[in-house]
Short mmCIF file of C-alpha atoms in Angstrom, two decimals:
data_model
loop_
_atom_site.label_atom_id
_atom_site.label_comp_id
_atom_site.label_asym_id
_atom_site.label_seq_id
_atom_site.Cartn_x
_atom_site.Cartn_y
_atom_site.Cartn_z
CA MET U 1 -144.54 -124.00 0.01
CA TRP U 2 -140.72 -123.78 -0.10
CA PHE U 3 -138.03 -121.84 -1.77
CA SER U 4 -135.12 -123.02 -3.88
CA PRO U 5 -132.50 -122.12 -3.19
CA ARG U 6 -132.78 -121.59 0.53
CA ASP U 7 -129.38 -119.75 0.78
CA TRP U 8 -128.55 -116.58 -0.43
CA SER U 9 -125.24 -114.82 -0.97
CA ILE U 10 -124.13 -111.53 -2.72
CA PRO U 11 -120.96 -111.74 -4.74
CA ASN U 12 -118.03 -110.02 -3.56
CA VAL U 13 -119.73 -109.51 -0.13
CA SER U 14 -119.13 -111.55 2.85
CA GLU U 15 -122.59 -111.80 4.14
CA HIS U 16 -124.94 -114.68 3.36
CA TYR U 17 -128.51 -114.90 3.74
CA SER U 18 -131.04 -117.78 4.38
CA VAL U 19 -134.58 -117.78 3.28
CA GLY U 20 -137.31 -119.52 5.13
CA ALA U 21 -141.17 -119.29 4.39
CA GLY U 22 -142.23 -115.80 3.23
CA PRO U 23 -142.57 -113.20 3.56
CA HIS U 24 -138.81 -112.52 3.66
CA THR U 25 -137.12 -109.16 2.16
CA LEU U 26 -133.31 -109.51 1.40
CA GLU U 27 -131.93 -106.05 0.93
CA ARG U 28 -128.35 -104.79 0.44
CA ASN U 29 -127.23 -100.94 0.37
CA LEU U 30 -123.53 -100.70 -1.20
CA ARG U 31 -122.00 -97.25 -1.96
CA GLY U 32 -125.37 -95.77 -2.52
CA ALA U 33 -126.92 -98.41 -4.57
CA TYR U 34 -129.81 -100.13 -2.85
CA ALA U 35 -131.42 -103.39 -4.03
CA ASP U 36 -134.31 -105.67 -2.35
CA ILE U 37 -135.89 -108.81 -3.32
CA THR U 38 -139.19 -109.57 -1.28
CA LEU U 39 -140.69 -113.05 -1.21
CA GLY U 40 -144.17 -112.92 -0.27
CA ALA U 41 -146.32 -115.37 1.82
CA THR U 42 -148.32 -116.69 -1.22
CA PRO U 43 -146.70 -118.62 -3.83
CA GLY U 44 -145.73 -116.28 -6.89
CA ASN U 45 -145.82 -112.96 -5.02
CA THR U 46 -142.26 -112.16 -5.79
CA ASP U 47 -141.00 -108.28 -6.06
CA ILE U 48 -137.62 -107.27 -6.85
CA ARG U 49 -136.46 -103.62 -6.72
CA TYR U 50 -133.28 -101.57 -7.60
CA ARG U 51 -132.24 -97.90 -7.00
CA SER U 52 -129.18 -96.02 -6.98
CA GLU U 53 -128.86 -92.83 -4.74
CA THR U 54 -125.17 -92.13 -5.58
CA SER U 55 -124.33 -88.86 -7.43
CA ASN U 56 -121.34 -90.88 -9.10
CA PRO U 57 -123.16 -93.75 -10.87
CA ILE U 58 -120.61 -94.79 -13.02
CA HIS U 59 -118.96 -96.69 -10.24
CA VAL U 60 -121.74 -98.53 -8.71
CA ASP U 61 -122.86 -102.08 -10.45
CA ILE U 62 -125.64 -104.04 -9.10
CA THR U 63 -127.38 -107.18 -9.85
CA ALA U 64 -130.12 -108.92 -7.95
CA GLY U 65 -131.79 -112.02 -8.75
CA TYR U 66 -134.24 -114.63 -7.24
CA LYS U 67 -135.76 -118.16 -7.98
CA GLN U 68 -138.90 -119.27 -6.27
CA THR U 69 -139.75 -123.01 -6.58
CA ILE U 70 -143.14 -124.61 -5.69
CA ALA U 71 -143.56 -128.18 -5.61
CA LEU U 72 -147.10 -129.19 -6.65
CA THR U 73 -148.79 -132.85 -6.70
CA LEU U 74 -150.87 -133.28 -9.96
CA LYS U 75 -153.19 -136.01 -9.78
CA ALA U 76 -153.58 -139.08 -12.47
CA HIS U 77 -155.31 -138.05 -15.87
CA SER U 78 -155.55 -134.14 -15.05
CA LEU U 79 -154.45 -131.01 -16.33
CA LEU U 80 -152.70 -128.09 -14.63
CA THR U 81 -153.00 -124.71 -15.67
CA VAL U 82 -151.31 -121.56 -14.43
CA ASN U 83 -152.59 -118.16 -15.32
CA GLY U 84 -150.54 -115.04 -14.05
CA THR U 85 -149.43 -111.59 -14.99
CA ALA U 86 -145.71 -110.39 -15.50
CA HIS U 87 -145.25 -106.66 -14.89
CA GLN U 88 -141.99 -104.91 -15.75
CA SER U 89 -141.28 -101.00 -14.74
CA LEU U 90 -138.30 -99.07 -15.24
CA ALA U 91 -137.59 -95.29 -13.87
CA ASN U 92 -134.30 -94.34 -14.91
CA SER U 93 -133.14 -90.94 -13.72
CA TYR U 94 -129.88 -90.99 -15.41
CA PRO U 95 -129.15 -89.90 -18.76
CA PRO U 96 -128.83 -92.21 -21.59
CA GLY U 97 -125.61 -94.31 -21.47
CA ILE U 98 -124.82 -93.85 -17.85
CA HIS U 99 -126.53 -97.09 -16.81
CA THR U 100 -127.48 -100.16 -19.05
CA PRO U 101 -130.30 -101.79 -17.13
CA SER U 102 -131.50 -105.28 -18.10
CA GLY U 103 -133.60 -107.90 -16.70
CA GLN U 104 -135.89 -110.72 -17.16
CA PHE U 105 -138.64 -112.85 -15.53
CA SER U 106 -139.32 -116.52 -16.32
CA ALA U 107 -142.02 -118.81 -15.31
CA SER U 108 -141.98 -122.43 -15.97
CA LEU U 109 -144.06 -125.89 -15.15
CA SER U 110 -141.71 -128.74 -15.52
CA GLY U 111 -142.27 -132.50 -14.39
CA VAL U 112 -139.85 -134.51 -12.56
CA GLY U 113 -138.35 -137.67 -13.99
CA PRO U 114 -137.87 -139.54 -17.52
CA GLY U 115 -140.33 -138.58 -20.09
CA SER U 116 -141.62 -135.38 -18.17
CA SER U 117 -142.12 -132.07 -20.34
CA GLN U 118 -141.70 -128.27 -19.58
CA SER U 119 -144.14 -125.37 -20.26
CA ASP U 120 -142.20 -121.89 -20.19
CA PHE U 121 -142.83 -118.17 -20.32
CA ILE U 122 -140.20 -115.37 -20.62
CA MET U 123 -140.40 -111.69 -20.35
CA ILE U 124 -137.42 -109.67 -21.24
CA ILE U 125 -136.60 -105.82 -20.34
CA ASP U 126 -135.94 -104.79 -23.88
CA GLN U 127 -136.21 -101.34 -23.54
CA PRO U 128 -133.22 -99.78 -21.84
CA TRP U 129 -132.67 -96.01 -20.72
CA ARG U 130 -136.42 -95.16 -21.16
CA ASP U 131 -139.08 -94.94 -18.58
CA PHE U 132 -141.68 -97.61 -19.19
CA SER U 133 -144.10 -99.63 -17.55
CA ARG U 134 -146.07 -103.05 -18.88
CA SER U 135 -147.77 -106.08 -18.14
CA GLN U 136 -148.04 -109.33 -19.98
CA ASP U 137 -150.47 -111.99 -19.11
CA PHE U 138 -149.34 -115.80 -19.47
CA GLN U 139 -150.44 -119.00 -19.20
CA LEU U 140 -148.74 -122.46 -18.60
CA ALA U 141 -150.32 -125.65 -18.79
CA TYR U 142 -148.98 -129.39 -17.84
CA ALA U 143 -150.87 -132.56 -18.56
CA ASN U 144 -150.65 -135.96 -16.52
CA LEU U 145 -151.78 -138.39 -19.14
CA SER U 146 -150.23 -141.31 -16.60
CA ASP U 147 -152.19 -143.44 -14.29
CA HIS U 148 -150.29 -141.97 -11.13
CA ASP U 149 -149.85 -138.83 -9.21
CA ILE U 150 -146.68 -136.98 -10.17
CA THR U 151 -144.87 -134.00 -9.00
CA VAL U 152 -144.69 -130.76 -11.13
CA ASN U 153 -142.40 -127.90 -10.24
CA LEU U 154 -143.63 -124.33 -10.67
CA SER U 155 -140.53 -122.15 -10.91
CA LEU U 156 -140.43 -118.21 -10.94
CA ALA U 157 -137.39 -116.37 -11.64
CA GLY U 158 -136.15 -112.94 -12.20
CA ASN U 159 -133.14 -110.89 -12.22
CA VAL U 160 -132.31 -107.14 -12.84
CA SER U 161 -129.10 -105.44 -13.36
CA ALA U 162 -127.67 -102.11 -13.75
CA HIS U 163 -124.10 -101.95 -15.17
CA PRO U 164 -122.31 -98.68 -16.13
CA VAL U 165 -121.26 -98.55 -19.71
CA PRO U 166 -117.43 -96.73 -20.50
CA GLU U 167 -117.83 -93.18 -21.71
CA PRO U 168 -117.89 -92.57 -25.23
CA ALA U 169 -114.47 -90.84 -24.95
CA THR U 170 -113.19 -94.40 -23.57
CA TYR U 171 -114.43 -96.24 -26.56
CA ALA U 172 -112.76 -93.29 -28.85
CA MET U 173 -109.24 -93.83 -27.24
CA LEU U 174 -109.67 -97.53 -27.24
CA GLY U 175 -110.66 -97.42 -31.03
CA ALA U 176 -107.58 -94.79 -32.03
CA GLY U 177 -105.31 -96.96 -30.06
CA LEU U 178 -106.11 -100.25 -32.01
CA ALA U 179 -106.11 -98.35 -35.34
CA LEU U 180 -102.41 -96.76 -34.46
CA LEU U 181 -101.48 -100.66 -33.69
CA GLY U 182 -102.51 -101.58 -37.12
CA LEU U 183 -100.83 -98.84 -38.87
CA THR U 184 -97.60 -99.52 -37.14
CA ALA U 185 -97.83 -103.29 -37.75
CA ARG U 186 -98.18 -102.53 -41.61
CA ARG U 187 -95.23 -100.22 -42.05
CA ARG U 188 -92.92 -102.83 -40.71
CA PRO U 189 -90.57 -104.24 -43.32
CA ARG U 190 -90.95 -107.89 -43.78
CA ARG U 191 -87.90 -110.28 -43.21
CA HIS U 192 -87.30 -112.74 -45.65
CA GLU U 193 -85.37 -116.05 -44.60
CA ALA U 194 -82.64 -117.30 -46.90
#
């Protein structure tokens, strides 16, 4: 088993991490926001968590993501089927509008070389601001119809983000400023060239 990419970095942070064979945990605590990603010792066992422990979440953004790639050899004239369960949960302790959480999980089986195909599954967090927990089963399939063995990549990827949104007063001030600018532009007399 191997991981791709093998190196991790966090934007705007000078630290850099390398990932070997699992289990391995990358974690970061920045201004009260905490995130960790754990790659398990078995293929496909990956967990990503985020929490904020700051009293002023408006100033904390965090994004964490991973990609795990497993190279498999598929024998001639055979079919590979991957069954799995994707699980998402969100526990948001802040009132609606403070954080806009988003995230997704994807799994794909793809061949290597010309004429290869791909089988995909995507699950998106689409219920922001409310607590929820859900699971969804998925199945990927890849057939090798050729007379020789081929390499197939099983890729598992996911990300989660929590970005603050501007307060409603900020939107109102911005809207009022644009309306005033439009009104001023309409009141200017037009110049006519001779």
